[in-house]
Structure formats: structure tokens, C-alpha cells
mmCIF file of C-alpha atoms in Angstrom:
data_model
loop_
_atom_site.group_PDB
_atom_site.id
_atom_site.type_symbol
_atom_site.label_atom_id
_atom_site.label_comp_id
_atom_site.label_asym_id
_atom_site.label_seq_id
_atom_site.Cartn_x
_atom_site.Cartn_y
_atom_site.Cartn_z
ATOM 1 C CA MET A 1 89.567 -147.780 84.615
ATOM 2 C CA LYS A 2 89.949 -144.012 85.048
ATOM 3 C CA ARG A 3 92.599 -142.371 82.881
ATOM 4 C CA PHE A 4 94.938 -141.555 85.792
ATOM 5 C CA ALA A 5 94.159 -144.572 87.972
ATOM 6 C CA ARG A 6 97.317 -146.391 86.936
ATOM 7 C CA LEU A 7 99.434 -143.346 87.805
ATOM 8 C CA GLU A 8 97.925 -143.381 91.282
ATOM 9 C CA ARG A 9 98.835 -147.052 91.513
ATOM 10 C CA ILE A 10 102.404 -146.307 90.433
ATOM 11 C CA LEU A 11 102.813 -143.488 92.958
ATOM 12 C CA ALA A 12 101.878 -145.885 95.748
ATOM 13 C CA MET A 13 104.878 -148.050 94.794
ATOM 14 C CA ASP A 14 108.570 -147.720 95.656
ATOM 15 C CA PRO A 15 110.746 -146.778 92.618
ATOM 16 C CA ASP A 16 113.717 -148.677 94.047
ATOM 17 C CA ARG A 17 112.029 -151.844 95.272
ATOM 18 C CA ASP A 18 109.222 -151.948 92.672
ATOM 19 C CA CYS A 19 111.056 -150.469 89.685
ATOM 20 C CA GLU A 20 110.483 -153.489 87.425
ATOM 21 C CA SER A 21 106.736 -153.485 88.078
ATOM 22 C CA ILE A 22 106.555 -149.734 87.468
ATOM 23 C CA TYR A 23 108.483 -150.090 84.209
ATOM 24 C CA ARG A 24 106.075 -152.777 82.970
ATOM 25 C CA LEU A 25 103.096 -150.548 83.719
ATOM 26 C CA LEU A 26 104.701 -147.677 81.807
ATOM 27 C CA ALA A 27 105.988 -149.649 78.823
ATOM 28 C CA GLU A 28 103.053 -152.026 78.380
ATOM 29 C CA TYR A 29 100.015 -150.005 79.513
ATOM 30 C CA GLU A 30 100.588 -146.267 79.953
ATOM 31 C CA PHE A 31 102.910 -145.529 77.001
ATOM 32 C CA PRO A 32 103.337 -148.690 74.873
ATOM 33 C CA TRP A 33 103.590 -146.898 71.522
ATOM 34 C CA ASP A 34 105.782 -144.100 72.864
ATOM 35 C CA VAL A 35 108.216 -146.446 74.581
ATOM 36 C CA THR A 36 108.493 -148.613 71.464
ATOM 37 C CA LYS A 37 109.175 -145.637 69.181
ATOM 38 C CA SER A 38 111.599 -144.027 71.609
ATOM 39 C CA LEU A 39 113.618 -147.238 71.950
ATOM 40 C CA GLU A 40 113.690 -147.607 68.163
ATOM 41 C CA MET A 41 115.143 -144.109 67.942
ATOM 42 C CA ALA A 42 117.482 -144.849 70.853
ATOM 43 C CA LEU A 43 119.081 -147.776 69.040
ATOM 44 C CA PHE A 44 119.045 -145.901 65.727
ATOM 45 C CA ARG A 45 121.087 -142.988 67.053
ATOM 46 C CA THR A 46 123.847 -145.291 68.331
ATOM 47 C CA TYR A 47 124.783 -145.930 64.686
ATOM 48 C CA ALA A 48 126.101 -142.352 64.580
ATOM 49 C CA VAL A 49 128.975 -143.371 66.879
ATOM 50 C CA PRO A 50 131.527 -144.603 64.286
ATOM 51 C CA SER A 51 132.825 -147.472 66.426
ATOM 52 C CA ILE A 52 129.261 -148.789 66.835
ATOM 53 C CA GLY A 53 127.997 -148.133 63.311
ATOM 54 C CA ARG A 54 131.140 -149.606 61.744
ATOM 55 C CA LEU A 55 130.844 -152.813 63.795
ATOM 56 C CA LEU A 56 127.151 -153.264 62.975
ATOM 57 C CA ASP A 57 127.852 -152.701 59.295
ATOM 58 C CA ARG A 58 130.702 -155.230 59.339
ATOM 59 C CA THR A 59 128.409 -158.005 60.600
ATOM 60 C CA GLY A 60 126.279 -157.604 57.454
ATOM 61 C CA GLU A 61 123.088 -158.390 59.375
ATOM 62 C CA PHE A 62 121.358 -155.108 58.550
ATOM 63 C CA ALA A 63 121.973 -155.519 54.828
ATOM 64 C CA ARG A 64 121.201 -159.239 54.696
ATOM 65 C CA CYS A 65 118.465 -159.818 57.276
ATOM 66 C CA PRO A 66 117.180 -156.448 58.552
ATOM 67 C CA GLN A 67 113.801 -157.770 59.732
ATOM 68 C CA LYS A 68 115.390 -160.623 61.678
ATOM 69 C CA ARG A 69 117.949 -158.254 63.184
ATOM 70 C CA TYR A 70 115.140 -155.930 64.294
ATOM 71 C CA ASP A 71 112.962 -158.749 65.633
ATOM 72 C CA ASP A 72 115.822 -160.353 67.549
ATOM 73 C CA THR A 73 116.620 -157.028 69.234
ATOM 74 C CA VAL A 74 112.970 -156.401 70.145
ATOM 75 C CA LEU A 75 112.504 -159.912 71.503
ATOM 76 C CA ILE A 76 115.626 -160.062 73.627
ATOM 77 C CA LEU A 77 114.821 -156.638 75.114
ATOM 78 C CA PHE A 78 111.269 -157.822 75.761
ATOM 79 C CA GLU A 79 112.571 -160.912 77.576
ATOM 80 C CA ILE A 80 114.769 -158.718 79.766
ATOM 81 C CA LEU A 81 112.412 -155.805 80.420
ATOM 82 C CA HIS A 82 109.045 -157.589 80.551
ATOM 83 C CA ASN A 83 110.314 -160.187 82.994
ATOM 84 C CA GLY A 84 112.696 -157.786 84.736
ATOM 85 C CA PRO A 85 116.506 -157.899 84.758
ATOM 86 C CA SER A 86 116.460 -159.503 88.224
ATOM 87 C CA SER A 87 114.090 -162.354 87.239
ATOM 88 C CA ALA A 88 115.262 -165.807 86.180
ATOM 89 C CA LYS A 89 114.016 -165.229 82.618
ATOM 90 C CA GLY A 90 115.549 -161.756 82.525
ATOM 91 C CA LYS A 91 118.909 -163.084 83.706
ATOM 92 C CA ALA A 92 118.813 -165.870 81.114
ATOM 93 C CA ALA A 93 118.154 -163.304 78.357
ATOM 94 C CA LEU A 94 120.982 -161.119 79.633
ATOM 95 C CA GLU A 95 123.375 -164.059 79.601
ATOM 96 C CA TRP A 96 122.314 -164.871 76.033
ATOM 97 C CA LEU A 97 122.863 -161.240 75.043
ATOM 98 C CA ASN A 98 126.301 -161.321 76.654
ATOM 99 C CA ARG A 99 127.177 -164.453 74.660
ATOM 100 C CA ILE A 100 126.109 -162.735 71.420
ATOM 101 C CA HIS A 101 128.154 -159.626 72.213
ATOM 102 C CA GLY A 102 131.088 -161.596 73.583
ATOM 103 C CA ARG A 103 132.545 -162.301 70.136
ATOM 104 C CA PHE A 104 133.136 -158.601 69.541
ATOM 105 C CA ARG A 105 135.438 -156.020 71.079
ATOM 106 C CA ILE A 106 133.018 -153.391 72.381
ATOM 107 C CA SER A 107 134.260 -150.696 74.730
ATOM 108 C CA ASP A 108 132.588 -150.019 78.053
ATOM 109 C CA ASP A 109 132.235 -146.411 76.898
ATOM 110 C CA ASP A 110 130.066 -147.525 73.956
ATOM 111 C CA TYR A 111 128.102 -149.888 76.196
ATOM 112 C CA ARG A 112 127.451 -147.104 78.728
ATOM 113 C CA TYR A 113 126.345 -144.709 75.993
ATOM 114 C CA THR A 114 123.971 -147.280 74.491
ATOM 115 C CA LEU A 115 122.528 -147.945 77.951
ATOM 116 C CA SER A 116 122.057 -144.195 78.422
ATOM 117 C CA THR A 117 119.921 -144.039 75.270
ATOM 118 C CA PHE A 118 117.540 -146.574 76.847
ATOM 119 C CA VAL A 119 117.168 -144.288 79.863
ATOM 120 C CA VAL A 120 117.127 -140.851 78.268
ATOM 121 C CA MET A 121 115.235 -141.349 75.016
ATOM 122 C CA PRO A 122 111.980 -142.717 76.533
ATOM 123 C CA VAL A 123 111.930 -139.940 79.142
ATOM 124 C CA ARG A 124 112.576 -137.175 76.604
ATOM 125 C CA TRP A 125 110.155 -138.658 74.059
ATOM 126 C CA ILE A 126 107.332 -138.871 76.578
ATOM 127 C CA GLU A 127 108.163 -135.370 77.812
ATOM 128 C CA ALA A 128 107.752 -134.076 74.244
ATOM 129 C CA TYR A 129 105.023 -136.327 72.812
ATOM 130 C CA GLY A 130 103.424 -138.363 75.612
ATOM 131 C CA TRP A 131 99.806 -137.986 76.707
ATOM 132 C CA ARG A 132 101.051 -136.940 80.156
ATOM 133 C CA ARG A 133 104.401 -136.127 81.720
ATOM 134 C CA LEU A 134 106.342 -138.682 83.710
ATOM 135 C CA HIS A 135 106.422 -138.287 87.492
ATOM 136 C CA PRO A 136 109.903 -138.256 89.126
ATOM 137 C CA VAL A 137 109.008 -141.599 90.723
ATOM 138 C CA GLU A 138 108.565 -143.065 87.238
ATOM 139 C CA VAL A 139 111.815 -141.557 85.959
ATOM 140 C CA ARG A 140 113.668 -143.064 88.897
ATOM 141 C CA ALA A 141 112.069 -146.455 88.266
ATOM 142 C CA VAL A 142 113.064 -146.403 84.577
ATOM 143 C CA THR A 143 116.601 -145.465 85.593
ATOM 144 C CA ASN A 144 116.798 -148.288 88.123
ATOM 145 C CA VAL A 145 115.554 -150.901 85.656
ATOM 146 C CA MET A 146 118.132 -149.870 83.082
ATOM 147 C CA ARG A 147 120.836 -149.854 85.734
ATOM 148 C CA GLY A 148 119.833 -153.444 86.472
ATOM 149 C CA MET A 149 120.125 -154.326 82.803
ATOM 150 C CA GLY A 150 123.553 -152.678 82.648
ATOM 151 C CA GLU A 151 124.706 -154.644 85.678
ATOM 152 C CA GLY A 152 123.500 -157.856 84.024
ATOM 153 C CA MET A 153 125.563 -156.926 80.963
ATOM 154 C CA ARG A 154 128.551 -156.389 83.289
ATOM 155 C CA ILE A 155 129.014 -152.764 82.275
ATOM 156 C CA SER A 156 131.320 -150.860 84.592
ATOM 157 C CA GLU A 157 130.833 -147.390 86.117
ATOM 158 C CA ILE A 158 127.097 -147.212 85.429
ATOM 159 C CA PRO A 159 125.561 -143.812 86.281
ATOM 160 C CA GLU A 160 123.343 -143.840 89.361
ATOM 161 C CA THR A 161 120.773 -141.136 88.571
ATOM 162 C CA TYR A 162 118.765 -140.007 85.560
ATOM 163 C CA GLU A 163 120.632 -136.687 85.590
ATOM 164 C CA GLU A 164 123.958 -138.503 85.349
ATOM 165 C CA PHE A 165 122.688 -140.630 82.468
ATOM 166 C CA ALA A 166 121.452 -137.503 80.660
ATOM 167 C CA ARG A 167 124.847 -135.799 81.012
ATOM 168 C CA LEU A 168 126.623 -138.901 79.742
ATOM 169 C CA PHE A 169 124.195 -139.118 76.803
ATOM 170 C CA ASP A 170 124.662 -135.500 75.726
ATOM 171 C CA ASP A 171 128.422 -135.422 76.305
ATOM 172 C CA TYR A 172 129.042 -138.679 74.457
ATOM 173 C CA GLU A 173 127.077 -137.560 71.424
ATOM 174 C CA ARG A 174 128.848 -134.207 71.355
ATOM 175 C CA ASP A 175 132.274 -135.822 71.571
ATOM 176 C CA ASN A 176 131.772 -138.994 69.519
ATOM 177 C CA PHE A 177 129.147 -138.566 66.816
ATOM 178 C CA GLY A 178 130.787 -138.574 63.409
ATOM 179 C CA ARG A 179 130.334 -139.494 59.773
ATOM 180 C CA ASP A 180 131.173 -143.086 58.902
ATOM 181 C CA PRO A 181 130.086 -144.930 55.736
ATOM 182 C CA GLY A 182 129.269 -148.065 57.731
ATOM 183 C CA GLY A 183 127.072 -146.227 60.199
ATOM 184 C CA THR A 184 125.276 -144.452 57.364
ATOM 185 C CA ARG A 185 124.620 -147.759 55.577
ATOM 186 C CA VAL A 186 123.158 -149.273 58.732
ATOM 187 C CA ALA A 187 121.006 -146.184 59.327
ATOM 188 C CA GLN A 188 119.714 -146.220 55.746
ATOM 189 C CA ALA A 189 118.955 -149.950 55.906
ATOM 190 C CA THR A 190 117.009 -149.385 59.129
ATOM 191 C CA LEU A 191 114.952 -146.565 57.602
ATOM 192 C CA GLU A 192 114.184 -148.767 54.610
ATOM 193 C CA LEU A 193 113.060 -151.498 56.988
ATOM 194 C CA PHE A 194 110.704 -149.060 58.732
ATOM 195 C CA GLY A 195 109.273 -148.101 55.352
ATOM 196 C CA SER A 196 108.821 -151.741 54.325
ATOM 197 C CA TRP A 197 106.121 -152.169 56.978
ATOM 198 C CA TYR A 198 103.795 -149.909 54.948
ATOM 199 C CA PRO A 199 102.369 -150.067 51.390
ATOM 200 C CA LYS A 200 105.029 -149.391 48.753
ATOM 201 C CA ALA A 201 103.512 -146.034 47.886
ATOM 202 C CA LEU A 202 104.159 -144.849 51.465
ATOM 203 C CA ALA A 203 107.518 -146.513 52.121
ATOM 204 C CA GLY A 204 109.653 -143.579 50.982
ATOM 205 C CA ALA A 205 107.529 -141.055 52.849
ATOM 206 C CA VAL A 206 107.835 -143.072 56.077
ATOM 207 C CA SER A 207 111.614 -143.161 55.771
ATOM 208 C CA ASP A 208 111.745 -139.432 55.060
ATOM 209 C CA ALA A 209 109.395 -138.663 57.955
ATOM 210 C CA ALA A 210 111.891 -140.212 60.374
ATOM 211 C CA HIS A 211 114.298 -137.381 59.503
ATOM 212 C CA LEU A 212 111.840 -134.953 61.094
ATOM 213 C CA LEU A 213 112.482 -136.513 64.513
ATOM 214 C CA MET A 214 116.274 -136.360 64.272
ATOM 215 C CA GLU A 215 118.278 -133.507 65.767
ATOM 216 C CA PRO A 216 120.692 -131.594 63.480
ATOM 217 C CA HIS A 217 123.794 -133.261 64.931
ATOM 218 C CA LEU A 218 122.310 -136.716 64.260
ATOM 219 C CA LEU A 219 121.385 -135.800 60.683
ATOM 220 C CA THR A 220 124.873 -134.400 60.122
ATOM 221 C CA ALA A 221 126.508 -137.599 61.382
ATOM 222 C CA PHE A 222 124.589 -139.637 58.799
ATOM 223 C CA GLY A 223 124.811 -137.061 56.019
ATOM 224 C CA PHE A 224 121.031 -136.795 55.853
ATOM 225 C CA PRO A 225 119.418 -133.546 54.627
ATOM 226 C CA GLU A 226 118.073 -131.080 57.174
ATOM 227 C CA PRO A 227 114.243 -130.867 56.977
ATOM 228 C CA SER A 228 112.567 -127.496 56.904
ATOM 229 C CA ALA A 229 111.550 -125.882 60.184
ATOM 230 C CA ARG A 230 107.941 -125.931 58.991
ATOM 231 C CA ALA A 231 108.023 -129.677 58.374
ATOM 232 C CA ARG A 232 109.489 -130.240 61.820
ATOM 233 C CA ARG A 233 106.757 -128.157 63.438
ATOM 234 C CA LEU A 234 104.048 -130.077 61.591
ATOM 235 C CA ALA A 235 105.524 -133.419 62.695
ATOM 236 C CA GLY A 236 105.660 -132.231 66.292
ATOM 237 C CA LEU A 237 102.084 -130.975 66.132
ATOM 238 C CA ALA A 238 100.900 -134.298 64.683
ATOM 239 C CA LEU A 239 102.503 -136.226 67.552
ATOM 240 C CA LYS A 240 101.038 -133.840 70.112
ATOM 241 C CA LEU A 241 97.609 -134.183 68.494
ATOM 242 C CA ARG A 242 97.933 -137.948 68.848
ATOM 243 C CA ALA A 243 98.855 -137.478 72.510
ATOM 244 C CA GLY A 244 95.771 -135.345 73.068
ATOM 245 C CA ILE A 245 93.529 -137.994 71.521
ATOM 246 C CA VAL A 246 95.113 -140.720 73.657
ATOM 247 C CA ARG A 247 94.660 -138.588 76.786
ATOM 248 C CA MET A 248 90.927 -138.262 76.104
ATOM 249 C CA GLY A 249 90.532 -141.986 75.493
ATOM 250 C CA PRO A 250 90.179 -144.806 78.009
ATOM 251 C CA ALA A 251 93.098 -146.308 79.871
ATOM 252 C CA ARG A 252 94.483 -149.507 78.413
ATOM 253 C CA PRO A 253 92.800 -152.373 80.308
ATOM 254 C CA ASP A 254 94.882 -154.825 82.315
ATOM 255 C CA SER A 255 93.641 -157.594 80.017
ATOM 256 C CA ARG A 256 95.568 -156.107 77.072
ATOM 257 C CA PRO A 257 99.291 -156.326 77.737
ATOM 258 C CA VAL A 258 101.654 -155.522 74.888
ATOM 259 C CA ALA A 259 103.640 -158.440 73.474
ATOM 260 C CA PRO A 260 105.850 -158.494 70.368
ATOM 261 C CA ASP A 261 104.427 -159.970 67.185
ATOM 262 C CA PRO A 262 107.639 -160.674 65.225
ATOM 263 C CA LEU A 263 107.420 -161.192 61.476
ATOM 264 C CA THR A 264 110.447 -163.485 61.576
ATOM 265 C CA TYR A 265 108.918 -165.978 64.010
ATOM 266 C CA PRO A 266 105.221 -166.432 63.089
ATOM 267 C CA ASP A 267 105.072 -169.739 64.992
ATOM 268 C CA GLY A 268 106.761 -168.433 68.129
ATOM 269 C CA TYR A 269 110.369 -168.346 69.244
ATOM 270 C CA ALA A 270 112.743 -169.610 71.885
ATOM 271 C CA LEU A 271 115.529 -167.548 73.402
ATOM 272 C CA SER A 272 118.027 -169.822 71.658
ATOM 273 C CA ASP A 273 116.577 -168.774 68.256
ATOM 274 C CA LEU A 274 117.689 -165.180 68.723
ATOM 275 C CA GLY A 275 120.941 -163.743 67.465
ATOM 276 C CA PRO A 276 122.874 -163.366 64.185
ATOM 277 C CA GLU A 277 123.391 -166.351 61.914
ATOM 278 C CA SER A 278 127.147 -165.976 62.416
ATOM 279 C CA PHE A 279 126.629 -166.440 66.159
ATOM 280 C CA HIS A 280 124.612 -169.622 65.632
ATOM 281 C CA ARG A 281 127.229 -170.960 63.217
ATOM 282 C CA HIS A 282 129.841 -170.257 65.882
ATOM 283 C CA LEU A 283 127.822 -172.261 68.421
ATOM 284 C CA ALA A 284 127.360 -175.067 65.895
ATOM 285 C CA ARG A 285 131.099 -175.252 65.240
ATOM 286 C CA GLN A 286 131.746 -175.439 68.960
ATOM 287 C CA SER A 287 129.373 -178.373 69.386
ATOM 288 C CA ALA A 288 129.448 -180.232 66.076
ATOM 289 C CA GLY A 289 132.419 -179.102 64.004
ATOM 290 C CA PRO A 290 132.723 -176.616 61.095
ATOM 291 C CA ASP A 291 129.672 -175.480 59.238
ATOM 292 C CA ASP A 292 130.462 -173.662 56.012
ATOM 293 C CA ALA A 293 126.874 -173.117 54.901
ATOM 294 C CA GLU A 294 125.951 -169.678 53.660
ATOM 295 C CA PRO A 295 123.934 -167.637 56.173
ATOM 296 C CA ARG A 296 120.210 -167.607 55.477
ATOM 297 C CA CYS A 297 117.413 -165.436 56.801
ATOM 298 C CA PRO A 298 114.307 -167.221 58.084
ATOM 299 C CA ALA A 299 111.314 -166.640 55.834
ATOM 300 C CA ALA A 300 109.190 -163.827 57.219
ATOM 301 C CA ARG A 301 105.441 -164.247 57.040
#
């Protein structure tokens, strides 16, 4: 397959009618690594909103079972976005997500901001570090898919265009980012998780390298040190070098779709496996009476 053949295929599609198909091509074939990293950073930055970071810290999941918490998030998003928010499987995953969130008081403002990170971060990441720029048709398709996910989550007053999402994203961070011990603990636990995927000798360096991709206002919210301008430039150059190498390489073949490979579920998973232990205990109490057992993390492989 020629390097730009899939883009030609995308441009022959309708970003409103075919948005879910376009998103799959982007996330699973054109930019799989970029989309994954940008969504990781999207979720990470929400911890800098005190109401979000404080709630996540209070659940204790990031301190107790960080790998499971990460895997559950990846898998439920995969179920929604791979299948499409309008599909039967996508709707089932959205309903499961709504049940998980339903035990907490989360404002529509925080929901809308989090949804905006899923729209804005992939577009801005690919603009800065992707092997090619996104076409407006692709940006519109990404926006439409995320609007569909927001509708499935029953979020009100969802922005209609990418430009509106970008304004919401920037305004919300300017007005709501702030220092909170809970948010900082969750952020630090997440960075330690990222580092744990590498040999011990590299774990600290991986966590520190993530600081190079954070804007000053995000670093300030977490109380993280500001990297040097030189280090930032080198990180940016390294990502652009990677993009150049990817651009010169072959297109990802249709026979190689991206699928999660979760450490927590080496033998596979069902949708009903996903979610915090406290949520599953709540379901168990509803169906079979109280369960006072201590929460346990599944053994990762």
C-alpha cells in the first residue's frame, strides 16, 4: 500500500456519515502510536482540575491498582471507539461506563472538559509530532465521533465543531487548573506506572521525560519542575525524527489492526470485568448482599 493511499480513501468518505470508519483508520492504522500517546496525555492533564484529581485520588484506585485502572480505561475506550459509539457494542460499553460513573457526583462542566481533551489532544499532538498533518475532513470526523461518545454519556451542551472544543479546552484549563494534593498524587502514580513498563534503570528517566511534553501551566498545577528549554527542544526533535522515519516507511497493512494487550487480563476480558473493585462490590451487594472483603488487584502477568 502506498504511504498516502489510506488518506485518499479517507477523503473519499463523508466525515459526518462515515466518521466512525474514518476514526478507526486514523487511530488503528495511520497514527496508532500518536493517538495512544495523545489520549494518555489527555487523561493525564484532567488530573490538574482539582475536582477531577481529588475524586480520582479519593477512590484509591491509582495508588492501589494503577495497572488495572489504566487497562480498564484503555479497554472501555477501545470498546467504544473501535466499534463506534453508535454500534451495539459501543452503546453497551457506554452504558457500562455510565454505570461506573453514576456512583459519583461529576459536573457536566468536568465531563465536557474531559471530552474536549479527547478531541483536542490527538489533533494537536499529530499537528506537532505526526508523520503528516490531519486533513480538515479527518478533524471533523474525530470531532463527530467524540460528540457521539459524549451523547452516549448523556453530557449536555456538547460543542459542535472542533474550534468550539478547542476554545472550551483552553478556557477551562485557564480558569480551572490548580494545585491539589490529590491530583498531584494521581499524576505521580500515573508517571510511576509509565516508568514501570521499562527496565528499572530507565523507569525514573521515563517519568522525567514526560515532563518535557507538559506545558508550563500543567507543570505548575502539579508542582512539577520546569524542564530546561534545551531539553524541551531535544524531546521535540526526537519526536519529529520519529515522525520522519515513519513517513518514509510503509503504510500499516490492513491485516495489522491495533488491539489492546492488557497486562491485567492476559487471558482476555469481558466488558463486565472492567471497572474499580468498589464498583464490582457495589454490584455484588445489590445482587447478593454485603461483601466486606478487602479490594484486591488481579495479578498482572
